[in-house]
Short mmCIF file of C-alpha atoms in Angstrom, two decimals:
data_model
loop_
_atom_site.label_atom_id
_atom_site.label_comp_id
_atom_site.label_asym_id
_atom_site.label_seq_id
_atom_site.Cartn_x
_atom_site.Cartn_y
_atom_site.Cartn_z
CA MET A 8 7.13 17.07 66.11
CA GLN A 9 9.83 19.28 67.36
CA LEU A 10 11.70 21.73 64.87
CA PRO A 11 15.37 21.24 64.41
CA ARG A 12 17.43 23.59 66.50
CA LEU A 13 18.50 26.66 64.52
CA PRO A 14 22.10 27.52 64.12
CA GLN A 15 23.10 30.05 66.89
CA GLY A 16 22.57 33.75 65.95
CA VAL A 17 20.04 33.25 63.27
CA PRO A 18 16.57 34.50 63.93
CA ARG A 19 13.70 32.31 63.76
CA TYR A 20 11.82 35.43 61.58
CA VAL A 21 14.33 34.24 58.90
CA LEU A 22 13.22 30.72 58.89
CA ASN A 23 9.36 31.85 58.92
CA THR A 24 10.15 34.20 55.67
CA GLY A 25 12.02 31.30 53.74
CA ILE A 26 9.15 29.01 54.23
CA ALA A 27 6.71 31.46 52.75
CA ILE A 28 9.12 32.35 50.08
CA PHE A 29 9.21 28.51 49.13
CA VAL A 30 5.35 27.88 49.47
CA LEU A 31 4.62 30.90 47.03
CA SER A 32 7.11 29.68 44.67
CA LEU A 33 5.65 26.29 44.69
CA VAL A 34 2.16 27.74 44.00
CA LEU A 35 3.36 29.88 41.19
CA TRP A 36 5.38 26.59 39.57
CA SER A 37 2.02 24.69 39.81
CA ILE A 38 0.06 27.28 38.14
CA ASN A 39 2.48 27.68 35.38
CA ALA A 40 2.91 23.74 34.81
CA LEU A 41 -0.85 23.65 34.48
CA ASN A 42 -0.76 26.18 31.85
CA ILE A 43 2.31 24.50 30.16
CA ALA A 44 0.50 21.08 30.35
CA SER A 45 -2.61 22.70 28.73
CA ILE A 46 -0.56 24.44 25.69
CA GLY A 47 1.08 20.96 25.38
CA SER A 48 -2.12 19.35 25.02
CA LEU A 49 -3.41 21.60 22.63
CA ARG A 50 -0.49 21.33 20.67
CA GLY A 51 -0.53 17.34 20.65
CA ARG A 52 -4.30 17.58 19.76
CA LEU A 53 -3.55 19.74 16.62
CA THR A 54 -0.64 17.55 15.32
CA GLN A 55 -1.31 14.07 16.28
CA PRO A 56 -3.91 11.42 14.95
CA LEU A 57 -7.10 11.83 16.58
CA HIS A 58 -9.11 8.94 17.97
CA LEU A 59 -12.81 7.90 18.37
CA ASP A 60 -14.07 7.80 21.68
CA GLU A 61 -16.93 5.19 21.85
CA HIS A 62 -18.23 6.15 25.34
CA LYS A 63 -19.31 9.61 24.33
CA ASP A 64 -22.34 10.95 22.58
CA GLY A 65 -20.81 11.46 18.94
CA GLU A 66 -23.36 14.44 18.49
CA HIS A 67 -22.77 16.12 21.58
CA ASN A 68 -18.85 16.07 20.74
CA LYS A 69 -19.08 16.45 16.98
CA GLY A 70 -16.81 19.14 15.90
CA GLN A 71 -14.53 18.83 19.01
CA LEU A 72 -10.98 17.88 19.45
CA PRO A 73 -10.59 15.03 22.11
CA SER A 74 -9.15 15.67 25.29
CA LYS A 75 -7.01 12.64 25.22
CA LEU A 76 -4.86 10.90 22.49
CA ASP A 77 -4.97 7.01 22.94
CA ALA A 78 -1.85 5.40 21.25
CA THR A 79 -3.71 2.17 21.12
CA THR A 80 -6.52 3.35 19.13
CA ASP A 81 -7.01 3.61 15.38
CA ARG A 82 -9.75 6.04 14.25
CA ARG A 83 -10.67 3.83 11.17
CA CYS A 84 -11.42 0.59 13.53
CA HIS A 85 -15.06 2.11 14.28
CA ALA A 86 -15.64 4.29 11.48
CA VAL A 87 -18.03 1.78 9.41
CA PRO A 88 -21.14 0.85 11.34
CA ASN A 89 -22.10 -2.81 11.20
CA PRO A 90 -18.74 -3.99 9.38
CA PRO A 91 -18.52 -7.14 7.72
CA ASP A 92 -16.32 -9.92 9.53
CA VAL A 93 -13.06 -9.78 7.92
CA ALA A 94 -10.20 -12.09 8.36
CA VAL A 95 -6.67 -10.83 7.16
CA ILE A 96 -4.02 -13.51 5.80
CA VAL A 97 -0.41 -11.82 5.25
CA LYS A 98 2.01 -13.96 2.96
CA THR A 99 5.57 -13.00 3.30
CA GLY A 100 9.25 -14.49 3.35
CA ALA A 101 11.32 -14.87 6.20
CA ASN A 102 14.38 -12.68 4.84
CA VAL A 103 12.01 -9.86 4.85
CA LEU A 104 9.79 -10.41 7.64
CA TYR A 105 11.30 -7.91 10.19
CA ASP A 106 11.53 -5.36 7.46
CA LYS A 107 8.16 -5.03 6.16
CA VAL A 108 5.64 -6.46 8.71
CA PRO A 109 6.18 -5.05 12.05
CA LEU A 110 5.11 -1.45 10.89
CA GLN A 111 2.13 -2.46 8.90
CA LEU A 112 1.06 -4.32 12.24
CA LEU A 113 1.65 -1.16 14.15
CA SER A 114 -0.74 1.03 11.35
CA ALA A 115 -2.36 -0.35 8.18
CA TRP A 116 -3.44 -3.85 9.83
CA ARG A 117 -3.91 -2.29 13.19
CA CYS A 118 -7.74 -2.88 12.95
CA ALA A 119 -7.49 -6.67 11.90
CA GLU A 120 -8.55 -9.08 14.44
CA ASP A 121 -5.77 -11.75 15.06
CA PRO A 122 -4.15 -11.47 11.54
CA LEU A 123 -2.70 -14.80 10.33
CA ILE A 124 0.98 -14.52 9.12
CA PHE A 125 2.39 -16.96 6.72
CA SER A 126 5.99 -17.43 5.75
CA ASP A 127 8.32 -19.98 4.63
CA LEU A 128 9.86 -20.35 8.31
CA ALA A 129 8.00 -20.77 11.50
CA THR A 130 8.90 -18.00 13.84
CA THR A 131 7.50 -15.34 16.04
CA LEU A 132 7.13 -11.71 15.84
CA GLY A 133 6.62 -10.19 18.98
CA SER A 134 3.17 -11.41 20.30
CA TYR A 135 2.39 -12.74 16.67
CA GLN A 136 3.07 -16.34 15.55
CA VAL A 137 4.12 -16.60 12.00
CA TYR A 138 3.50 -19.95 10.67
CA ASP A 139 5.38 -22.09 7.99
CA VAL A 140 2.90 -22.11 5.00
CA LEU A 141 4.96 -25.00 3.49
CA ASP A 142 5.56 -27.44 6.33
CA ASN A 143 2.70 -30.16 4.85
CA VAL A 144 3.83 -29.97 1.30
CA THR A 145 4.57 -33.53 0.30
CA GLU A 146 8.17 -34.83 0.49
CA ALA A 147 8.29 -35.70 -3.39
CA VAL A 148 7.57 -31.95 -3.98
CA LYS A 149 9.93 -30.79 -1.47
CA ASN A 150 12.69 -33.13 -2.96
CA SER A 151 12.72 -30.66 -6.10
CA PRO A 152 15.43 -27.89 -6.56
CA ASP A 153 12.82 -25.27 -5.85
CA PHE A 154 12.89 -26.15 -2.16
CA ASP A 155 16.75 -25.98 -1.93
CA TYR A 156 16.25 -22.50 -0.54
CA TYR A 157 13.46 -23.54 2.09
CA ARG A 158 16.14 -26.12 3.35
CA LYS A 159 18.63 -23.30 3.53
CA LEU A 160 16.10 -21.13 5.54
CA GLN A 161 15.62 -24.05 8.14
CA ASP A 162 19.22 -24.54 8.64
CA TYR A 163 19.89 -20.81 9.10
CA LYS A 164 17.08 -20.84 11.98
CA LYS A 165 18.51 -24.25 13.50
CA ASN A 166 22.15 -22.60 13.73
CA GLY A 167 20.87 -19.21 15.05
CA GLN A 168 21.77 -17.34 11.79
CA ASP A 169 20.33 -14.19 10.51
CA VAL A 170 17.83 -15.11 7.59
CA ARG A 171 18.00 -11.42 6.47
CA GLU A 172 21.50 -12.35 4.97
CA LEU A 173 19.54 -14.19 2.37
CA ARG A 174 17.83 -11.25 0.91
CA ASN A 175 19.75 -11.37 -2.22
CA GLU A 176 18.72 -14.62 -3.06
CA GLY A 177 15.30 -13.45 -4.87
CA GLU A 178 14.79 -15.87 -7.64
CA ALA A 179 15.29 -18.56 -5.16
CA GLY A 180 12.65 -16.93 -3.01
CA TRP A 181 10.33 -16.37 -5.90
CA LYS A 182 10.52 -20.07 -7.06
CA LEU A 183 9.42 -21.00 -3.50
CA ASP A 184 6.80 -18.40 -3.52
CA LYS A 185 4.68 -20.12 -5.93
CA TYR A 186 3.96 -23.15 -3.71
CA LYS A 187 2.41 -20.88 -0.95
CA PHE A 188 -0.83 -19.75 -2.33
CA ILE A 189 -3.09 -23.16 -2.03
CA PRO A 190 -1.68 -24.27 1.36
CA MET A 191 -2.32 -20.60 2.47
CA LEU A 192 -5.77 -21.06 1.35
CA LYS A 193 -6.11 -24.31 2.96
CA LYS A 194 -4.61 -23.57 6.35
CA THR A 195 -6.92 -20.15 6.48
CA TRP A 196 -10.07 -22.13 6.13
CA THR A 197 -9.14 -24.42 8.85
CA MET A 198 -7.60 -21.74 11.29
CA ARG A 199 -10.03 -19.07 10.69
CA PRO A 200 -13.27 -20.74 9.40
CA ASN A 201 -16.53 -18.85 8.55
CA HIS A 202 -15.58 -15.20 8.41
CA ASP A 203 -17.56 -13.50 6.00
CA TRP A 204 -14.48 -12.20 3.93
CA TYR A 205 -10.86 -13.46 3.54
CA VAL A 206 -8.33 -10.46 2.73
CA PHE A 207 -4.92 -12.00 1.40
CA LEU A 208 -2.09 -9.37 1.45
CA GLU A 209 1.76 -9.46 1.17
CA GLY A 210 4.02 -7.73 3.77
CA ASP A 211 4.52 -4.69 1.34
CA THR A 212 0.71 -4.47 0.52
CA TYR A 213 -1.18 -1.25 2.02
CA ALA A 214 -4.92 -1.94 2.92
CA PHE A 215 -7.00 0.95 3.00
CA TRP A 216 -9.50 -0.47 6.00
CA THR A 217 -12.43 2.11 5.34
CA ASN A 218 -12.60 1.63 1.85
CA MET A 219 -12.46 -2.09 2.12
CA LEU A 220 -15.21 -2.38 4.64
CA LEU A 221 -17.45 -0.13 2.83
CA TRP A 222 -16.93 -1.90 -0.51
CA LEU A 223 -17.27 -5.35 0.92
CA GLN A 224 -20.64 -4.42 2.47
CA GLN A 225 -22.11 -4.21 -0.93
CA PHE A 226 -21.49 -8.02 -1.61
CA ASP A 227 -23.11 -11.11 -0.09
CA PRO A 228 -20.20 -13.22 1.49
CA ASN A 229 -22.21 -16.60 0.73
CA GLY A 230 -21.80 -15.70 -3.01
CA LEU A 231 -18.97 -16.81 -5.08
CA TYR A 232 -16.62 -13.80 -5.23
CA TYR A 233 -12.79 -13.60 -5.85
CA LEU A 234 -11.75 -9.92 -6.37
CA GLY A 235 -8.60 -8.50 -7.31
CA GLU A 236 -6.64 -6.56 -9.86
CA GLN A 237 -6.65 -8.53 -12.98
CA THR A 238 -3.15 -9.55 -14.68
CA TYR A 239 -2.66 -11.98 -17.42
CA VAL A 240 -0.74 -15.09 -18.23
CA ASN A 241 -1.54 -17.00 -21.45
CA ASN A 242 -4.43 -14.60 -21.98
CA GLU A 243 -6.11 -15.86 -18.72
CA GLY A 244 -6.73 -13.18 -16.09
CA PHE A 245 -6.07 -13.68 -12.34
CA ALA A 246 -5.64 -11.60 -9.48
CA HIS A 247 -2.31 -10.17 -8.89
CA GLY A 248 -0.95 -11.25 -5.39
CA GLY A 249 0.78 -8.06 -4.74
CA SER A 250 -2.13 -5.97 -4.95
CA GLY A 251 -4.03 -8.28 -2.58
CA PHE A 252 -7.08 -10.48 -3.41
CA ILE A 253 -10.27 -11.00 -1.46
CA ILE A 254 -12.33 -14.27 -1.56
CA SER A 255 -15.79 -14.57 0.06
CA ARG A 256 -16.94 -17.27 2.72
CA GLY A 257 -19.10 -18.96 0.07
CA ALA A 258 -16.19 -19.41 -2.28
CA MET A 259 -13.94 -20.58 0.30
CA ALA A 260 -16.50 -23.48 1.32
CA LYS A 261 -17.13 -24.03 -2.56
CA VAL A 262 -13.30 -24.54 -3.20
CA LEU A 263 -12.10 -26.16 -0.10
CA ASP A 264 -14.94 -28.56 1.43
CA ASP A 265 -14.83 -31.95 0.23
CA ASP A 266 -11.64 -31.68 -1.43
CA PRO A 267 -9.14 -32.98 1.11
CA ASP A 268 -6.54 -33.60 -1.87
CA ILE A 269 -6.60 -30.08 -3.31
CA THR A 270 -3.04 -29.02 -1.73
CA ILE A 271 -1.54 -32.17 -3.03
CA ARG A 272 -2.91 -31.87 -6.42
CA TYR A 273 -1.87 -28.11 -6.92
CA ASP A 274 1.45 -28.65 -5.54
CA SER A 275 2.44 -30.83 -8.44
CA ILE A 276 0.71 -28.18 -10.89
CA ALA A 277 2.78 -25.43 -9.25
CA GLN A 278 6.00 -27.14 -10.22
CA SER A 279 5.10 -26.52 -14.06
CA GLU A 280 3.86 -22.88 -13.74
CA TYR A 281 5.51 -19.82 -12.64
CA TYR A 282 3.16 -17.61 -10.86
CA GLY A 283 1.40 -18.82 -7.65
CA ASP A 284 -1.36 -16.44 -7.87
CA TYR A 285 -2.06 -17.98 -11.25
CA VAL A 286 -2.21 -21.34 -9.94
CA LEU A 287 -4.61 -20.00 -7.25
CA MET A 288 -6.93 -18.83 -10.10
CA LYS A 289 -6.83 -22.37 -11.45
CA ALA A 290 -7.90 -23.75 -8.44
CA LEU A 291 -10.53 -21.51 -7.86
CA LYS A 292 -11.96 -21.70 -11.47
CA GLU A 293 -11.84 -25.43 -11.12
CA LYS A 294 -14.92 -25.22 -8.80
CA GLY A 295 -16.57 -22.37 -10.64
CA VAL A 296 -15.18 -19.26 -8.81
CA GLU A 297 -14.32 -16.48 -11.47
CA LEU A 298 -12.34 -13.55 -11.09
CA GLY A 299 -14.38 -10.30 -10.53
CA LEU A 300 -12.76 -7.09 -12.72
CA TYR A 301 -11.84 -4.25 -10.29
CA LYS A 302 -9.01 -2.50 -11.64
CA PRO A 303 -8.03 -0.14 -10.64
CA MET A 304 -9.15 -0.15 -6.87
CA LEU A 305 -6.68 -2.73 -6.05
CA GLN A 306 -3.41 -1.47 -7.11
CA GLY A 307 -0.01 -2.88 -7.75
CA GLU A 308 1.64 0.55 -7.24
CA PRO A 309 2.85 2.72 -4.57
CA PRO A 310 1.84 6.29 -4.06
CA SER A 311 4.58 7.60 -5.84
CA SER A 312 3.73 5.70 -9.11
CA LEU A 313 -0.18 5.91 -8.92
CA ARG A 314 -2.00 6.85 -12.15
CA TYR A 315 -4.53 9.85 -11.93
CA GLY A 316 -6.93 10.89 -14.48
CA PRO A 317 -7.06 9.22 -17.94
CA GLY A 318 -5.18 5.85 -18.33
CA ARG A 319 -3.00 4.47 -21.07
CA TYR A 320 -6.24 3.05 -22.79
CA HIS A 321 -9.33 5.32 -23.72
CA GLU A 322 -11.77 3.49 -21.55
CA GLU A 323 -9.61 3.85 -18.31
CA ARG A 324 -9.95 6.62 -15.90
CA TYR A 325 -8.31 6.78 -12.35
CA TRP A 326 -10.31 9.19 -10.35
CA CYS A 327 -13.54 8.44 -8.72
CA GLN A 328 -12.88 5.08 -7.60
CA PRO A 329 -11.81 4.17 -3.84
CA LEU A 330 -8.71 2.75 -3.34
CA ILE A 331 -8.57 -0.62 -1.70
CA SER A 332 -4.87 -1.33 -1.88
CA LEU A 333 -1.32 -0.26 -2.62
CA HIS A 334 1.64 -2.42 -3.55
CA HIS A 335 5.66 -2.07 -3.12
CA VAL A 336 5.08 0.26 -0.15
CA THR A 337 8.06 1.31 2.03
CA PRO A 338 7.84 1.69 5.59
CA LEU A 339 7.89 5.43 5.00
CA ASP A 340 5.02 4.89 2.66
CA VAL A 341 3.07 2.81 5.11
CA ASP A 342 3.41 5.73 7.95
CA THR A 343 2.39 8.49 5.65
CA VAL A 344 -0.63 6.75 4.02
CA TRP A 345 -1.64 5.76 7.49
CA GLN A 346 -1.06 9.30 9.06
CA PHE A 347 -3.29 10.52 6.08
CA GLU A 348 -6.25 8.42 6.82
CA GLN A 349 -5.91 9.29 10.65
CA HIS A 350 -6.13 12.93 10.16
CA ARG A 351 -9.12 13.06 7.84
CA GLU A 352 -12.38 14.83 9.18
CA ASP A 353 -14.76 12.05 8.23
CA LEU A 354 -13.61 8.46 8.30
CA SER A 355 -16.72 7.22 6.99
CA LYS A 356 -16.33 8.30 3.34
CA PRO A 357 -14.16 6.43 1.12
CA ILE A 358 -10.66 7.77 -0.02
CA LEU A 359 -10.77 8.28 -4.01
CA PHE A 360 -7.86 8.49 -6.35
CA ALA A 361 -8.87 12.27 -6.36
CA ASP A 362 -8.27 12.48 -2.86
CA MET A 363 -5.02 10.91 -2.97
CA TYR A 364 -3.87 13.10 -5.93
CA GLN A 365 -4.56 16.20 -4.12
CA HIS A 366 -2.83 14.92 -0.72
CA PHE A 367 0.33 13.15 -2.31
CA MET A 368 0.84 14.96 -5.56
CA ALA A 369 -0.84 18.40 -6.12
CA ALA A 370 0.51 19.62 -2.77
CA HIS A 371 4.04 18.45 -3.84
CA LEU A 372 4.39 19.53 -7.12
CA PRO A 373 7.32 22.13 -7.54
CA GLU A 374 6.38 25.50 -7.20
CA GLY A 375 7.10 28.28 -9.75
CA SER A 376 8.07 25.49 -12.42
CA ASP A 377 6.68 22.80 -14.32
CA GLU A 378 9.56 20.65 -14.54
CA LEU A 379 12.20 18.92 -12.01
CA GLU A 380 15.75 17.80 -12.81
CA ASP A 381 16.94 14.48 -11.78
CA TRP A 382 13.22 13.32 -11.22
CA TYR A 383 11.74 10.43 -12.87
CA ASN A 384 7.65 10.81 -13.08
CA TYR A 385 6.91 7.27 -14.74
CA SER A 386 6.05 8.74 -18.03
CA ASP A 387 5.70 5.39 -20.26
CA ASP A 388 2.85 5.46 -22.37
CA VAL A 389 4.50 6.60 -25.38
CA HIS A 390 8.33 6.82 -26.53
CA ILE A 391 9.99 8.82 -28.98
CA ARG A 392 13.62 8.20 -29.91
CA GLY A 393 15.99 9.04 -32.80
CA PRO A 394 15.40 7.99 -36.25
CA ASP A 395 18.60 5.61 -36.03
CA GLU A 396 17.42 3.88 -33.02
CA GLU A 397 15.87 0.54 -32.92
CA ASP A 398 11.97 0.53 -32.82
CA GLU A 399 10.73 0.32 -29.39
CA ASP A 400 7.32 -0.60 -27.38
CA ARG A 401 4.67 1.92 -27.47
CA PRO A 402 5.41 4.42 -30.10
CA ILE A 403 3.33 7.39 -31.57
CA PRO A 404 1.43 5.86 -34.46
CA PRO A 405 2.96 7.18 -37.88
CA GLU A 406 0.04 9.32 -38.72
CA GLU A 407 0.16 11.39 -35.47
CA MET A 408 3.79 12.08 -36.05
CA THR A 409 4.03 16.04 -36.58
CA PRO A 410 7.50 17.88 -37.13
CA THR A 411 7.41 18.69 -33.47
CA GLN A 412 6.84 15.05 -32.58
CA GLU A 413 9.80 13.91 -34.81
CA GLN A 414 12.11 16.00 -33.11
CA ALA A 415 10.98 15.38 -29.46
CA TYR A 416 13.98 13.22 -28.80
CA LEU A 417 16.37 16.07 -29.28
CA SER A 418 16.25 17.65 -25.92
CA ALA A 419 14.11 18.26 -22.78
CA GLU A 420 12.80 21.28 -24.27
CA HIS A 421 12.15 19.49 -27.39
CA CYS A 422 10.15 16.91 -25.60
CA ALA A 423 8.10 19.49 -23.38
CA ALA A 424 7.10 21.20 -26.60
CA ALA A 425 5.95 18.15 -28.18
CA CYS A 426 4.13 16.69 -25.21
CA ALA A 427 2.16 20.16 -25.19
CA GLU A 428 1.08 19.70 -28.62
CA TYR A 429 0.20 16.03 -28.41
CA SER A 430 -3.43 16.01 -27.16
CA ARG A 431 -3.09 13.05 -24.77
CA CYS A 432 0.32 13.87 -23.00
CA MET A 433 -0.18 14.98 -19.40
CA GLN A 434 3.38 14.87 -18.54
CA TYR A 435 6.79 13.94 -19.98
CA THR A 436 10.37 12.61 -18.90
CA TYR A 437 13.38 13.01 -21.03
CA GLU A 438 16.53 10.70 -20.61
CA SER A 439 19.49 12.68 -22.07
CA SER A 440 21.98 9.63 -22.67
CA GLU A 441 19.60 7.88 -24.71
CA GLN A 442 17.97 11.05 -26.44
CA LYS A 443 14.48 9.32 -25.28
CA CYS A 444 11.37 11.51 -24.73
CA SER A 445 8.62 9.60 -22.86
CA TYR A 446 4.76 10.76 -22.69
CA SER A 447 2.28 9.82 -19.93
CA PHE A 448 -1.49 10.15 -20.47
CA SER A 449 -1.96 10.05 -16.86
CA TYR A 450 -0.77 12.40 -14.09
CA ARG A 451 1.94 10.64 -11.90
CA PHE A 452 4.23 12.14 -9.35
CA GLY A 453 7.34 10.03 -9.51
CA GLU A 454 10.44 9.86 -7.27
CA LYS A 455 14.09 11.53 -7.40
CA ARG A 456 16.28 9.75 -9.57
CA PRO A 457 20.10 10.92 -9.28
CA PRO A 458 22.48 10.85 -12.33
CA LYS A 459 23.91 7.27 -13.00
CA SER A 460 27.76 6.72 -13.60
CA ASP A 461 26.81 5.52 -17.14
CA GLY A 462 25.36 9.07 -17.71
CA LYS A 463 21.76 8.25 -17.43
CA ARG A 464 19.86 11.36 -16.40
CA TYR A 465 16.06 12.38 -16.12
CA LYS A 466 14.33 15.43 -16.26
CA SER A 467 10.58 15.43 -16.01
CA GLY A 468 7.61 17.89 -16.55
CA TRP A 469 4.01 18.32 -16.14
CA ILE A 470 1.57 20.13 -18.48
CA ARG A 471 -0.31 21.87 -15.65
CA SER A 472 -2.96 23.55 -18.04
CA LYS A 473 -3.82 20.21 -19.18
CA ILE A 474 -3.95 18.61 -15.83
CA GLU A 475 -6.14 21.48 -14.29
CA LYS A 476 -8.44 21.14 -17.24
CA ASP A 477 -8.94 17.45 -16.99
CA ILE A 478 -9.72 17.76 -13.37
CA GLU A 479 -12.27 20.43 -13.84
CA GLU A 480 -13.99 18.86 -16.67
CA ASN A 481 -13.97 15.43 -14.59
CA PRO A 482 -15.72 16.22 -11.19
CA CYS A 483 -16.56 13.20 -8.83
CA GLN A 484 -20.40 13.39 -8.70
CA SER A 485 -20.45 10.15 -6.99
CA VAL A 486 -18.10 7.39 -5.95
CA VAL A 487 -17.45 4.69 -8.54
CA TRP A 488 -17.59 1.22 -7.09
CA LYS A 489 -16.44 -0.65 -10.21
CA GLY A 490 -13.49 -1.37 -12.35
CA PHE A 491 -12.70 -1.60 -15.88
CA HIS A 492 -11.17 -4.18 -17.98
CA THR A 493 -7.97 -4.08 -19.88
CA ALA A 494 -5.87 -6.74 -21.57
#
């Protein structure tokens, strides 16, 4: 190839020198880029979730950081050897689908294979199909006023309207929700037959995947198991739907096989009931499937309001049990808990309440102070108000009312002193406009509560010496895989 002719008067050695400088600069830039890439790779390994590499010898790589981060890998998905076969079923509402479900699919439910998503409106969510769980409800039931909201949803979809505009119709959505449970059970058994376990969640339920698998390994899926956090109506216990509940293959077969009319029968029953999860319990109990008592492992609380340590009742303790679920989680909660799971060194070990306390509460308590202004820490086990106020739930027994307790309502300082004196009080909240002092027998973190226009304002505090003493006296010698019973 012929070189281009140089401009007249420019010596060729100038061109050669320029080429040499360019080549040298290119070499130096490449070395520097490699160094930057190496530093960037190290920084990424230190700050991003790690992943498991199935194709490498685990013992050989033990203690080493992976050289590559794979955004499609969740460390939890392969943490439990020989896991049970779990089907995940999500029940949600069309008006909150896009607020709650997408991040869950990207994080908490990432290990679930082909999860079923049921709603009150058929639609799609990216590559996921969202099924109308109520499409086969009988016309006789659909003609009831409870289905006015359902018909409105269908109209919104037909006319291309945004169903999120219907978020404020909470009562209407709640009335409709009670009809979803039995059809959901039936459709699940038809669409996902013969899995070991069926895990039913709501759009704002976080599932601890490793904990759940480790727990379910301890049961025979052919048994009649219905697992959940018990709540009560008419003194009958049933699994709280928002906390999630789990049904074994054996129980699904027992309830649904040879009973083609179960949905029709219970659609009619649901009309006279208020809670769909209560109706579900009735259908299971009819076939001899009873609720197992596993409070507090399945939780109706988000991280901010979780109890730690002693409970409201003497027989309760929230400490050495693994957490299976959380409820009312925000997208921020979902991401924060998922990141916590990803960064654990050994994912084959269960996450206990004690672990959650250290990460989500102990590490965030105020430094240099035992109290926070404009903060509500969910102290609600005992309430003390002025002598002229009406009696309220959960007062201190009269025989335990010392002069200090009697004055607890006067100020935040009086409330703190009374809590310190009261043996079971771990923390307190004082509400100034109502002159109300409240205790908690557990330790809970809480949330920011700015002052209200009506004058309501909170101040919260923790008796750290009591908390530290309680933790010291109750170490977790082993994992507690059982719950307790409270009415």
